[in-house]
mmCIF file of C-alpha atoms in Angstrom:
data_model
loop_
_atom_site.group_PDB
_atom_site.id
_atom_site.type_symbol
_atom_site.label_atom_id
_atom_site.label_comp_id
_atom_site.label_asym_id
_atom_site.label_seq_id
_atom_site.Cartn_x
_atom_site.Cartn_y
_atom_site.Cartn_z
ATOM 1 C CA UNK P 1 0.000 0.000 0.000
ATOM 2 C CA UNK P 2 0.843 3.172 -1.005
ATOM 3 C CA UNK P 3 0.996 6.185 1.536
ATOM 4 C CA UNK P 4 2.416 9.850 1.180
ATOM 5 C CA UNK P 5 1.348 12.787 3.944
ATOM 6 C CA UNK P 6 -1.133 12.048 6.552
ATOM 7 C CA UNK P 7 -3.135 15.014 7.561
ATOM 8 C CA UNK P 8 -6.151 16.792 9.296
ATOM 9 C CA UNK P 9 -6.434 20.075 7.500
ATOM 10 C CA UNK P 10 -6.218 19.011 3.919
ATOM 11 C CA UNK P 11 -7.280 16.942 1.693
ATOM 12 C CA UNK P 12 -5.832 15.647 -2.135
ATOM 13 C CA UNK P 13 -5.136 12.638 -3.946
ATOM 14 C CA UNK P 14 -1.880 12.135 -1.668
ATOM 15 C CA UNK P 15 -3.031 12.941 1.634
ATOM 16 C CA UNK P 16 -4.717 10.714 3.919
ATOM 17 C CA UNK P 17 -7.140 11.351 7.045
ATOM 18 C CA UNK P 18 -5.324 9.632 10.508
ATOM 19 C CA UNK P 19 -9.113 8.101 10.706
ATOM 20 C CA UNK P 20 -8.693 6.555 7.234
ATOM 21 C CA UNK P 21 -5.726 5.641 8.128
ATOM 22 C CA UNK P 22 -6.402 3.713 11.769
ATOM 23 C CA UNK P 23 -9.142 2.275 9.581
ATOM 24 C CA UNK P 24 -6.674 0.830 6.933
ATOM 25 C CA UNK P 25 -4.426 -0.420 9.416
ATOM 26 C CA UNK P 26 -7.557 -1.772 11.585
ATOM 27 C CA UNK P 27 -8.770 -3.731 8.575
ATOM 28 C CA UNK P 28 -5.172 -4.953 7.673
ATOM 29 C CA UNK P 29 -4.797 -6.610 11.461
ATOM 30 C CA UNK P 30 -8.843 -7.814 11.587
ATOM 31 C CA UNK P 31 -8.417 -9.706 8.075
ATOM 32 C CA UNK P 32 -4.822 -11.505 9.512
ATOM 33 C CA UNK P 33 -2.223 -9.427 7.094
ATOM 34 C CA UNK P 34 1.148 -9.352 8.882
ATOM 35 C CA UNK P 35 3.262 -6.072 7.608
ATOM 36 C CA UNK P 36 6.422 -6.808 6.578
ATOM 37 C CA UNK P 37 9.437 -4.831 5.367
ATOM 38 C CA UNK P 38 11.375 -5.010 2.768
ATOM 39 C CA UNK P 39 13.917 -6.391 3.924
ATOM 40 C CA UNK P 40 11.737 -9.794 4.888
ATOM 41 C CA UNK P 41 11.103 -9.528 1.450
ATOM 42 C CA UNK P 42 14.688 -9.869 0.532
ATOM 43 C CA UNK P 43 15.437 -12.038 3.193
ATOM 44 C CA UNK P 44 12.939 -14.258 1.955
ATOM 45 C CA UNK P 45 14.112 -14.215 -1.516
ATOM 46 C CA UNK P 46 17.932 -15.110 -0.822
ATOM 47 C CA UNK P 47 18.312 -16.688 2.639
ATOM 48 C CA UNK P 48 14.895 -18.896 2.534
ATOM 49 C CA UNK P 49 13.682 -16.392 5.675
ATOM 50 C CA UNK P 50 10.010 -17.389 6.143
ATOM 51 C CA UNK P 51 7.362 -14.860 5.214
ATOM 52 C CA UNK P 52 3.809 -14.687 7.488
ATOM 53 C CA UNK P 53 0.549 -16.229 5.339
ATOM 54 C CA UNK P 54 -0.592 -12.981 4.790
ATOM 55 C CA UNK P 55 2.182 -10.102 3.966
ATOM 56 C CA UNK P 56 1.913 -6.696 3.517
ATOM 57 C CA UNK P 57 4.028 -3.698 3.017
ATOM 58 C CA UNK P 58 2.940 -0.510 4.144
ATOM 59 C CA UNK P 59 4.767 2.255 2.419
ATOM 60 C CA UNK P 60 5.019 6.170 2.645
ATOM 61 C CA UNK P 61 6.677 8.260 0.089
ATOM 62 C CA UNK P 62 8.671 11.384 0.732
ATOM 63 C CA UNK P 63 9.645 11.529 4.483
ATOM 64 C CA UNK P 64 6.664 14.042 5.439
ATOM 65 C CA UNK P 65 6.627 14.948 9.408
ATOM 66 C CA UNK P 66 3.665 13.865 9.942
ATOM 67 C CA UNK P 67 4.134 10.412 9.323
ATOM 68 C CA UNK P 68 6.142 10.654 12.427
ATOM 69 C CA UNK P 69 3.026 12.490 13.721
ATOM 70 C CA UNK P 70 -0.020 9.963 12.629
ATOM 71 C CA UNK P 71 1.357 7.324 11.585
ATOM 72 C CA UNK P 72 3.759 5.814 13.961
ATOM 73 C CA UNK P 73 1.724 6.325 16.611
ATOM 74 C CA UNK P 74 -1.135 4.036 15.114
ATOM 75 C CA UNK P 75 1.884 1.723 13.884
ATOM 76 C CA UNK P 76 2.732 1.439 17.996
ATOM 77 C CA UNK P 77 -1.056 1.096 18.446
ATOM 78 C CA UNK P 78 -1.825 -1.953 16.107
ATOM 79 C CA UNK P 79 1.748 -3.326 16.620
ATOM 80 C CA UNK P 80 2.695 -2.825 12.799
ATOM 81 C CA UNK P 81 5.498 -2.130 10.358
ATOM 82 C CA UNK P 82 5.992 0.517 7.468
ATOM 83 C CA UNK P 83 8.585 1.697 5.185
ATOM 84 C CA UNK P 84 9.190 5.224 4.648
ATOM 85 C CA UNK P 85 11.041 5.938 1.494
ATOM 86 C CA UNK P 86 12.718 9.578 2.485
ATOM 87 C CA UNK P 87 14.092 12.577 -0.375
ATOM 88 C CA UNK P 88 17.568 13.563 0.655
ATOM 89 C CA UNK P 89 17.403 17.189 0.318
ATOM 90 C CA UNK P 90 14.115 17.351 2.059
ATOM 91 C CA UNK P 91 15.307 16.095 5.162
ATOM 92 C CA UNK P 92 18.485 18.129 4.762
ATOM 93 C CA UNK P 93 16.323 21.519 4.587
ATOM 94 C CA UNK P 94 14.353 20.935 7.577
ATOM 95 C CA UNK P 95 17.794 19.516 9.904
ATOM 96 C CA UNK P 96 19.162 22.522 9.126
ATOM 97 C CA UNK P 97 16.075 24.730 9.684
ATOM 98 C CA UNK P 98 14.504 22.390 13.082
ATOM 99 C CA UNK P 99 11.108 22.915 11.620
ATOM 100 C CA UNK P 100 8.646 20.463 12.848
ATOM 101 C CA UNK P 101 5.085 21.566 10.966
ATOM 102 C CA UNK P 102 2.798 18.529 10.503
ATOM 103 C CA UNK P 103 1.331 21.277 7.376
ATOM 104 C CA UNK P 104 4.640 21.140 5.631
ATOM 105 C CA UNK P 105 7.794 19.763 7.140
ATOM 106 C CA UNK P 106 9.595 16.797 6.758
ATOM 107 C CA UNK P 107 11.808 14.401 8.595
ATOM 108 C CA UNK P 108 14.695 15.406 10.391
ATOM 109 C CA UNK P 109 17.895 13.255 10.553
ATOM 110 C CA UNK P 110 17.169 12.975 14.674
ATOM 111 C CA UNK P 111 13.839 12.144 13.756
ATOM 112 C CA UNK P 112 15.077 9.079 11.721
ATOM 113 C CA UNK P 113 17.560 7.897 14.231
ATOM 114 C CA UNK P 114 14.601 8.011 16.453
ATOM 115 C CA UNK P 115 12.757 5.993 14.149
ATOM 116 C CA UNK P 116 15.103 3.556 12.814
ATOM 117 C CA UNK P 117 16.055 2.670 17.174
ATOM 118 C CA UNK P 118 12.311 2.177 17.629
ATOM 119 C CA UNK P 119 12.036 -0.477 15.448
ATOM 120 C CA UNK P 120 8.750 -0.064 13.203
ATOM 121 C CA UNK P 121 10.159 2.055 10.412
ATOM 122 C CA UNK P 122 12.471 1.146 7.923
ATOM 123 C CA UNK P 123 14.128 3.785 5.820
ATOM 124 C CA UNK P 124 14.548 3.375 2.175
ATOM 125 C CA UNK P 125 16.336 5.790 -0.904
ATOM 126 C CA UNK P 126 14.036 8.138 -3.059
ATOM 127 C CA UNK P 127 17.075 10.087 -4.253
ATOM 128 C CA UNK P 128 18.548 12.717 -2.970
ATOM 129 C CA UNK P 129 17.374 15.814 -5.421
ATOM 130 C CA UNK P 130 15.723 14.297 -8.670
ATOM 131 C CA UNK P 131 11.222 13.943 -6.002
ATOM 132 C CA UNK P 132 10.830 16.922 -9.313
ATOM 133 C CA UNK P 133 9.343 17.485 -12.353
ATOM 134 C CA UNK P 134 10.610 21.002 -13.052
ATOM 135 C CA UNK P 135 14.184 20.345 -13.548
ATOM 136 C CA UNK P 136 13.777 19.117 -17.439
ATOM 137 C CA UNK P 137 13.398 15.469 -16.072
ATOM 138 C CA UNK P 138 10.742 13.259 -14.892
ATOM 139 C CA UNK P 139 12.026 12.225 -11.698
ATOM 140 C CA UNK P 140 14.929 10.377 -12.219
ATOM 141 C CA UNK P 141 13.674 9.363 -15.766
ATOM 142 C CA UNK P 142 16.748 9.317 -18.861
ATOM 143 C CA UNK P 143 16.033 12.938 -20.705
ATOM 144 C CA UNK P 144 15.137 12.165 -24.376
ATOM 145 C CA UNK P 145 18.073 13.762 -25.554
ATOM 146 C CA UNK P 146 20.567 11.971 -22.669
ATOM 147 C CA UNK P 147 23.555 10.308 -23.729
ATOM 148 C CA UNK P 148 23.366 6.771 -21.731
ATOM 149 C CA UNK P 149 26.816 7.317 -20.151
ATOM 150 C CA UNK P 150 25.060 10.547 -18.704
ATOM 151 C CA UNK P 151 22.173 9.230 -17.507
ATOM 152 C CA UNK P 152 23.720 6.545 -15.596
ATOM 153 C CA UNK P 153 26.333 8.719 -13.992
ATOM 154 C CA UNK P 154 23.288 11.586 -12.541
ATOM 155 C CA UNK P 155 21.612 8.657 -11.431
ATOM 156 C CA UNK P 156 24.389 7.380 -9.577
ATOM 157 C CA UNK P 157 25.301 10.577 -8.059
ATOM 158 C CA UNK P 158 22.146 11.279 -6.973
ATOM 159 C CA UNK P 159 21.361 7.711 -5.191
ATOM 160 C CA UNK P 160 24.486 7.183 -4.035
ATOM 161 C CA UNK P 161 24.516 10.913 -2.257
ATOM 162 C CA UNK P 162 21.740 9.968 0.025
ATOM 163 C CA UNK P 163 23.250 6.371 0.472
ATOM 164 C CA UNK P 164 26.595 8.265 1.826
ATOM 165 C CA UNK P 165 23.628 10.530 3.998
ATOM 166 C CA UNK P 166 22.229 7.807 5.829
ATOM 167 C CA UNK P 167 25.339 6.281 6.572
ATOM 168 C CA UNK P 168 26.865 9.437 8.070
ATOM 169 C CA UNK P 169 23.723 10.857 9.490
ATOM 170 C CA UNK P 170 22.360 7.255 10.432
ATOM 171 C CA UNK P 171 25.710 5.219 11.988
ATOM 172 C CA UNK P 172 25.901 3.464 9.276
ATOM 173 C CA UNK P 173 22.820 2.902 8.800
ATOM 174 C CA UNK P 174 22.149 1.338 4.579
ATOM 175 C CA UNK P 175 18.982 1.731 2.878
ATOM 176 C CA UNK P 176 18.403 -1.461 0.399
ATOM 177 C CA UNK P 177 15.918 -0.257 -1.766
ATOM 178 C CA UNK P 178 15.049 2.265 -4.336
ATOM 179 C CA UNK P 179 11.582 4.198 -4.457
ATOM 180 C CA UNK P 180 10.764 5.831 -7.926
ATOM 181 C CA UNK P 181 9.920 9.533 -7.462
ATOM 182 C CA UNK P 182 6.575 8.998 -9.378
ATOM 183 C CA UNK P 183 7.371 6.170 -10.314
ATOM 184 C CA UNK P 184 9.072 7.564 -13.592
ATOM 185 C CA UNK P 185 11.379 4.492 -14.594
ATOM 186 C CA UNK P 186 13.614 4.642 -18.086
ATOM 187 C CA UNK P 187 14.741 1.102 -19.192
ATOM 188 C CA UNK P 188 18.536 1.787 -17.968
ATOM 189 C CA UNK P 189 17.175 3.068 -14.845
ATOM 190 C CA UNK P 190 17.049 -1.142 -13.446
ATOM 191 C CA UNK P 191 20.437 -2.520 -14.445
ATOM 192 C CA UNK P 192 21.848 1.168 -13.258
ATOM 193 C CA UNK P 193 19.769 0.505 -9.613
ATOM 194 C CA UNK P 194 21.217 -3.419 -9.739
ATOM 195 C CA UNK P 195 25.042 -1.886 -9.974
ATOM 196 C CA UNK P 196 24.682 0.713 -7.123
ATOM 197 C CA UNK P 197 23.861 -2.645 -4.834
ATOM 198 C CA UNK P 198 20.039 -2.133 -4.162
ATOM 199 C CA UNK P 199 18.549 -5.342 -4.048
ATOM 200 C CA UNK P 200 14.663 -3.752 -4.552
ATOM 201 C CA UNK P 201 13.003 -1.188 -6.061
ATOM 202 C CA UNK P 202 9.171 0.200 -5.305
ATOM 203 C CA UNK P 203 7.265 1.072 -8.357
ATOM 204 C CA UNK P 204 4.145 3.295 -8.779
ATOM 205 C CA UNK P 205 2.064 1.005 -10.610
ATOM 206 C CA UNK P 206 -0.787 -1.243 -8.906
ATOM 207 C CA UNK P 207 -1.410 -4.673 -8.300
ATOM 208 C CA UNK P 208 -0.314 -7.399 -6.572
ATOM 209 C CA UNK P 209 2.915 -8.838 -6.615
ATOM 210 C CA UNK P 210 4.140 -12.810 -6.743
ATOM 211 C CA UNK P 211 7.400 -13.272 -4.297
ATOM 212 C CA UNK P 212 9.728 -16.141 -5.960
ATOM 213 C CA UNK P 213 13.299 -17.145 -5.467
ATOM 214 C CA UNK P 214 14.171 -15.406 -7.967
ATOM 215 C CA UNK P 215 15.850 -11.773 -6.837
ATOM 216 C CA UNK P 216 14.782 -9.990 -9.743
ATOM 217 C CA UNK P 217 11.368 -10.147 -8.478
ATOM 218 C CA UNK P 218 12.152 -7.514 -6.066
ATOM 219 C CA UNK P 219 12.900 -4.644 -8.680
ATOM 220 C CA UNK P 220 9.674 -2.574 -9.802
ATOM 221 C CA UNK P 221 7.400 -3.736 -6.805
ATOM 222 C CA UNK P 222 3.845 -2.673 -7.423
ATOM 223 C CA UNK P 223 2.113 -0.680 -5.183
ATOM 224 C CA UNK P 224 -1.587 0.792 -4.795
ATOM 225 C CA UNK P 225 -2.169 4.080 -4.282
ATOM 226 C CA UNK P 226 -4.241 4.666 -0.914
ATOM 227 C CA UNK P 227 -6.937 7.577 -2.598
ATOM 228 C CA UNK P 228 -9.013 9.567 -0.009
ATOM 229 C CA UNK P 229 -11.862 9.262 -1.241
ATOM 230 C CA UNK P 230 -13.321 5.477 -0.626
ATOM 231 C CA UNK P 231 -14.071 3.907 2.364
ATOM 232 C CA UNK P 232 -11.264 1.457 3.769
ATOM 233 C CA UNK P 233 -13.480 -1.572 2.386
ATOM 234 C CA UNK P 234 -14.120 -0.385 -0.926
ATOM 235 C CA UNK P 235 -10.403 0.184 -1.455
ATOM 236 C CA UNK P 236 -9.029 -3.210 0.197
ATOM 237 C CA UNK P 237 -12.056 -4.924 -2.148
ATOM 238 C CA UNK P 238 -10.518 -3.759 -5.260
ATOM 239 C CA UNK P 239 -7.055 -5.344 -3.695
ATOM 240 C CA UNK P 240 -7.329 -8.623 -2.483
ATOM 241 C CA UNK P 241 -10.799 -10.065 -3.996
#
């Protein structure tokens, strides 16, 4: 499942109510889904790690405050797990400015040590600068006119920046897995996301997906977009009937 910013005061296509939410996560623990991380995921895939019956991933895009706000509080609540795939610069801007508006902000690197020591949150990469689409690119999408060589060398730089953030900021601390900034994905963007060492990637498009032995079933996860607008059954109906 597919979060982003968790809020009160506002409503749009990324923004959730904390009621729809507790619902969502209510319905996930009544129906007998276990959340998982990603990393079970991987474990699963290469070291034979069992998964529960029933798992899910909870993710949240972007590294908004108040995730930290709503949503880990009802994560303590219902005993869950969630992966929160943070932008680099983001989180930069608001360490250096302490800003802690549930409206606006977005994680700080204290906050994330905080959450990676309390145990439901695990942190993945959704590059450091490229969560745009007024830069000439689509996310981290190859430009039309991009020379291959050049592609994979911003892409690098960029992912590997916040890599080298976490483990400074983070002691050590490695993300695993790469989230597509809307999910805009070129066909060099995979084998360039292989090299760098992630052994995942989250995608933007829905459905389900089927966990093999096989790692490359990690890359390009699909996810589904929690919308605002339906009721916590009529969204989970469309899923898993």
């Amino acid at each position: 499942i597919m979060y982003h910013s968790v809020l009160k005061s506002r409503s749009g296509d990324y923004i959730v109510h904390p009621e729809t939410l507790e619902s969502d996560f209510k319905y996930i623990k009544e129906k007998g889904y276990t959340t998982v991380t990603i990393t079970d995921l991987i474990n699963y895939v290469y070291d034979d790690v069992p998964l529960p019956e029933k798992p899910i991933v909870i993710t949240f895009d972007d590294g908004c405050y108040n995730n930290l706000g709503y949503a880990v509080p009802l994560l303590h609540k219902y005993n869950m797990k969630a992966v929160i795939s943070i932008v680099g610069s983001y989180t930069d801007t608001y360490s250096a400015s302490d800003e802690t508006n549930l409206n606006y902000s977005y994680l700080r690197w204290k906050d994330i040590n905080e959450l990676i020591t309390d145990g439901y949150i695990e942190f993945q990469n959704h590059t450091y600068n490229s969560h745009s689409m007024n830069n000439g690119r689509n996310g981290c999408k190859k430009t039309s006119s991009e020379s291959a060589e050049h592609y994979s060398n911003f892409l690098s730089n960029d992912l590997n920046k916040l890599q080298e953030e976490f483990r400074n900021n983070c002691n050590g601390y490695q993300p695993n897995t790469f989230t597509y900034p809307f999910g805009a994905v070129s066909k060099e963007s995979n084998s360039i996301v292989k090299n760098l060492g992630f052994k995942a990637s989250l995608s933007c498009t829905s459905g389900i997906n089927i966990i093999t032995k096989d790692p490359n079933c990690l890359y390009l996860l699909k996810r589904n977009n929690r919308v605002p607008e339906i009721s916590t059954e009529q969204f989970f109906m469309k899923l898993l009937h």
